[in-house]
Coordinates of C-alpha atoms in Angstrom, one line a residue:
M12 CA -2.2 -13.5 45.8
V13 CA -4.9 -10.9 46.6
R14 CA -8.2 -12.3 47.5
S15 CA -11.4 -10.6 46.6
R16 CA -12.1 -9.8 50.2
T17 CA -8.7 -8.0 50.4
A18 CA -9.5 -6.0 47.3
I19 CA -12.9 -4.9 48.7
N20 CA -11.3 -3.9 52.1
A21 CA -8.6 -2.0 50.2
I22 CA -11.3 -0.1 48.1
I23 CA -13.2 0.7 51.3
G24 CA -10.0 2.0 52.9
A25 CA -9.1 4.0 49.8
V26 CA -12.6 5.6 49.8
V27 CA -12.2 6.6 53.4
G28 CA -8.8 8.0 52.7
V29 CA -10.0 10.1 49.8
V30 CA -13.2 11.3 51.5
L31 CA -11.1 12.4 54.5
S32 CA -8.4 13.9 52.3
F33 CA -9.0 17.4 53.9
I34 CA -7.6 16.0 57.2
P35 CA -3.9 15.7 57.5
L36 CA -2.6 12.1 57.6
S37 CA -5.9 10.8 56.0
P38 CA -4.1 7.9 54.3
L39 CA -3.3 6.6 57.7
L40 CA -7.1 6.6 58.6
G41 CA -7.9 4.8 55.4
G42 CA -5.3 2.2 56.1
V43 CA -6.6 1.7 59.6
V44 CA -10.1 1.0 58.3
A45 CA -8.8 -1.4 55.6
G46 CA -6.5 -3.2 58.1
F47 CA -9.2 -3.4 60.7
L48 CA -11.6 -5.0 58.2
E49 CA -9.0 -7.3 56.9
G50 CA -8.3 -9.0 60.3
P51 CA -5.9 -9.7 63.0
D52 CA -2.9 -10.8 60.8
H53 CA -0.4 -7.9 60.8
R54 CA 1.1 -8.8 57.5
D55 CA -2.3 -9.0 55.8
G56 CA -3.2 -5.7 57.4
T57 CA -0.1 -4.0 56.0
V58 CA -0.7 -5.4 52.5
V59 CA -4.3 -4.3 52.4
G60 CA -3.3 -0.8 53.8
A61 CA -0.7 -0.5 51.0
L62 CA -3.3 -1.5 48.4
A63 CA -5.7 1.1 49.8
G64 CA -3.0 3.7 49.5
A65 CA -2.2 2.7 45.9
I66 CA -5.9 2.9 45.0
A67 CA -6.2 6.3 46.8
F68 CA -3.2 7.5 44.9
L69 CA -4.8 7.0 41.5
P70 CA -6.7 10.4 41.5
I71 CA -3.5 12.1 42.6
A72 CA -1.6 10.5 39.7
A73 CA -4.3 11.4 37.2
A74 CA -4.0 15.1 38.3
G75 CA -0.2 15.0 38.1
V76 CA -0.3 13.5 34.6
F77 CA -2.9 16.2 33.6
A78 CA -0.7 19.0 35.1
F79 CA 2.4 17.6 33.4
G80 CA 0.6 17.5 30.0
V81 CA -0.8 21.0 30.3
L82 CA 2.5 22.5 31.5
G83 CA 4.6 20.5 29.2
L84 CA 2.6 21.4 26.1
G85 CA 2.0 25.0 27.0
L86 CA 5.6 25.7 27.7
A87 CA 7.3 23.8 24.9
G88 CA 7.9 26.8 22.7
G89 CA 8.5 29.5 25.4
I90 CA 11.0 28.0 27.8
P91 CA 14.4 26.6 27.0
V92 CA 14.8 22.8 27.1
S93 CA 16.7 22.9 30.4
G94 CA 13.7 24.7 32.0
I95 CA 11.3 22.0 30.8
A96 CA 13.6 19.3 32.0
F97 CA 13.8 21.0 35.5
L98 CA 10.0 21.4 35.6
S99 CA 9.6 17.7 34.6
I100 CA 12.0 16.6 37.4
V101 CA 10.1 18.8 39.9
I102 CA 6.7 17.4 38.9
V103 CA 7.9 13.7 38.9
S104 CA 9.6 14.2 42.2
G105 CA 6.4 15.6 43.7
I106 CA 4.4 12.7 42.4
L107 CA 6.9 10.2 43.8
F108 CA 6.8 12.0 47.2
L109 CA 3.0 11.8 47.2
L110 CA 3.1 8.2 46.2
L111 CA 5.4 7.4 49.2
Y112 CA 3.3 9.5 51.5
T113 CA 0.0 7.9 50.5
V114 CA 1.1 4.3 50.2
G115 CA 3.5 4.4 53.2
L116 CA 1.0 6.0 55.6
S117 CA -1.7 3.6 54.4
A118 CA 0.5 0.6 55.0
L119 CA 1.3 1.9 58.5
G120 CA -2.4 2.4 59.1
G121 CA -3.1 -1.1 57.8
Y122 CA -0.7 -2.5 60.4
L123 CA -2.3 -0.4 63.2
G124 CA -5.8 -1.5 62.0
A125 CA -4.8 -5.2 62.2
Y126 CA -3.5 -4.5 65.7
L127 CA -6.9 -3.0 66.6
A128 CA -8.6 -6.1 65.1
V129 CA -6.5 -8.2 67.5
E130 CA -7.4 -6.0 70.5
Y131 CA -11.1 -5.7 69.7
P132 CA -12.3 -8.9 68.0
N133 CA -16.0 -8.3 69.0
R134 CA -16.0 -4.8 67.6
R135 CA -14.5 -6.2 64.3
R136 CA -17.1 -8.9 64.1
R137 CA -20.0 -6.4 64.7
T138 CA -18.5 -4.0 62.2
R139 CA -18.2 -6.7 59.5
E140 CA -21.8 -7.7 60.2
T141 CA -23.0 -4.1 59.9
I142 CA -21.3 -3.8 56.5
G143 CA -22.7 -7.1 55.4
F144 CA -19.5 -9.1 55.3
E145 CA -19.4 -12.8 56.3
T146 CA -18.4 -13.3 59.9
D147 CA -18.4 -17.1 60.1
T148 CA -15.1 -18.1 61.7
R149 CA -15.1 -21.5 60.2
T150 CA -14.3 -20.1 56.7
R151 CA -11.0 -18.7 57.8
T152 CA -9.4 -19.6 61.1
A153 CA -6.7 -16.8 60.8
D154 CA -9.5 -14.2 61.3
A155 CA -10.5 -15.7 64.7
A156 CA -9.0 -14.0 67.7
P157 CA -7.1 -16.2 70.1
I158 CA -9.4 -18.0 72.5
R159 CA -8.1 -16.2 75.5
D160 CA -9.1 -12.8 73.9
R161 CA -12.6 -14.0 73.0
E162 CA -13.2 -15.3 76.5
S163 CA -11.6 -12.5 78.5
E164 CA -12.8 -9.5 76.5
P165 CA -15.8 -7.9 78.2
E166 CA -18.4 -6.0 76.2
W167 CA -18.0 -2.2 76.0
G168 CA -19.0 -0.8 79.3
V169 CA -19.9 -4.1 81.0
E170 CA -16.8 -4.2 83.1
R171 CA -17.4 -0.6 84.2
D172 CA -21.1 -1.4 85.1
Q173 CA -19.9 -4.4 87.1
D174 CA -17.5 -2.2 89.0
R175 CA -20.3 0.3 89.8
E176 CA -22.5 -2.5 91.1
R177 CA -19.7 -3.8 93.4
E178 CA -19.2 -0.3 94.7
R179 CA -22.9 0.1 95.3
D180 CA -23.1 -3.2 97.2
R181 CA -20.4 -2.3 99.6

């Protein structure tokens, strides 16, 4: 069952994938964003990434249906039936390839985003706060990082600053 939070994360990931569509492998980036926002569970990250890819595929499918309609209607009287059948197979094969490309890379990105959420729980919490999402760990314990990660992860640059201070003190 898809929760509303998952759907919102999938829509955010789809928007990122569509906005960055001029970059190769942009569905991967959209999936990473969706998986990172979803949380540290790899399965949930993969599911939300695949949903983000399916949502991002909708404009591609609409363009394919439009092209199929224009080419199919325009060529109905001028090309033999076998030519229309071949053209139909080519267009449908192209759409299926794009579906697998978009949804597959987004699912992979969702998995990687969930991995990043495990590695950087403080970053995830701050990102969710910036967007305006709820960050209370009592509502869902699966979103909380393991205790050892929360205690041992230093803030960005703090460890480097501590190393510099040690070097200076020597």
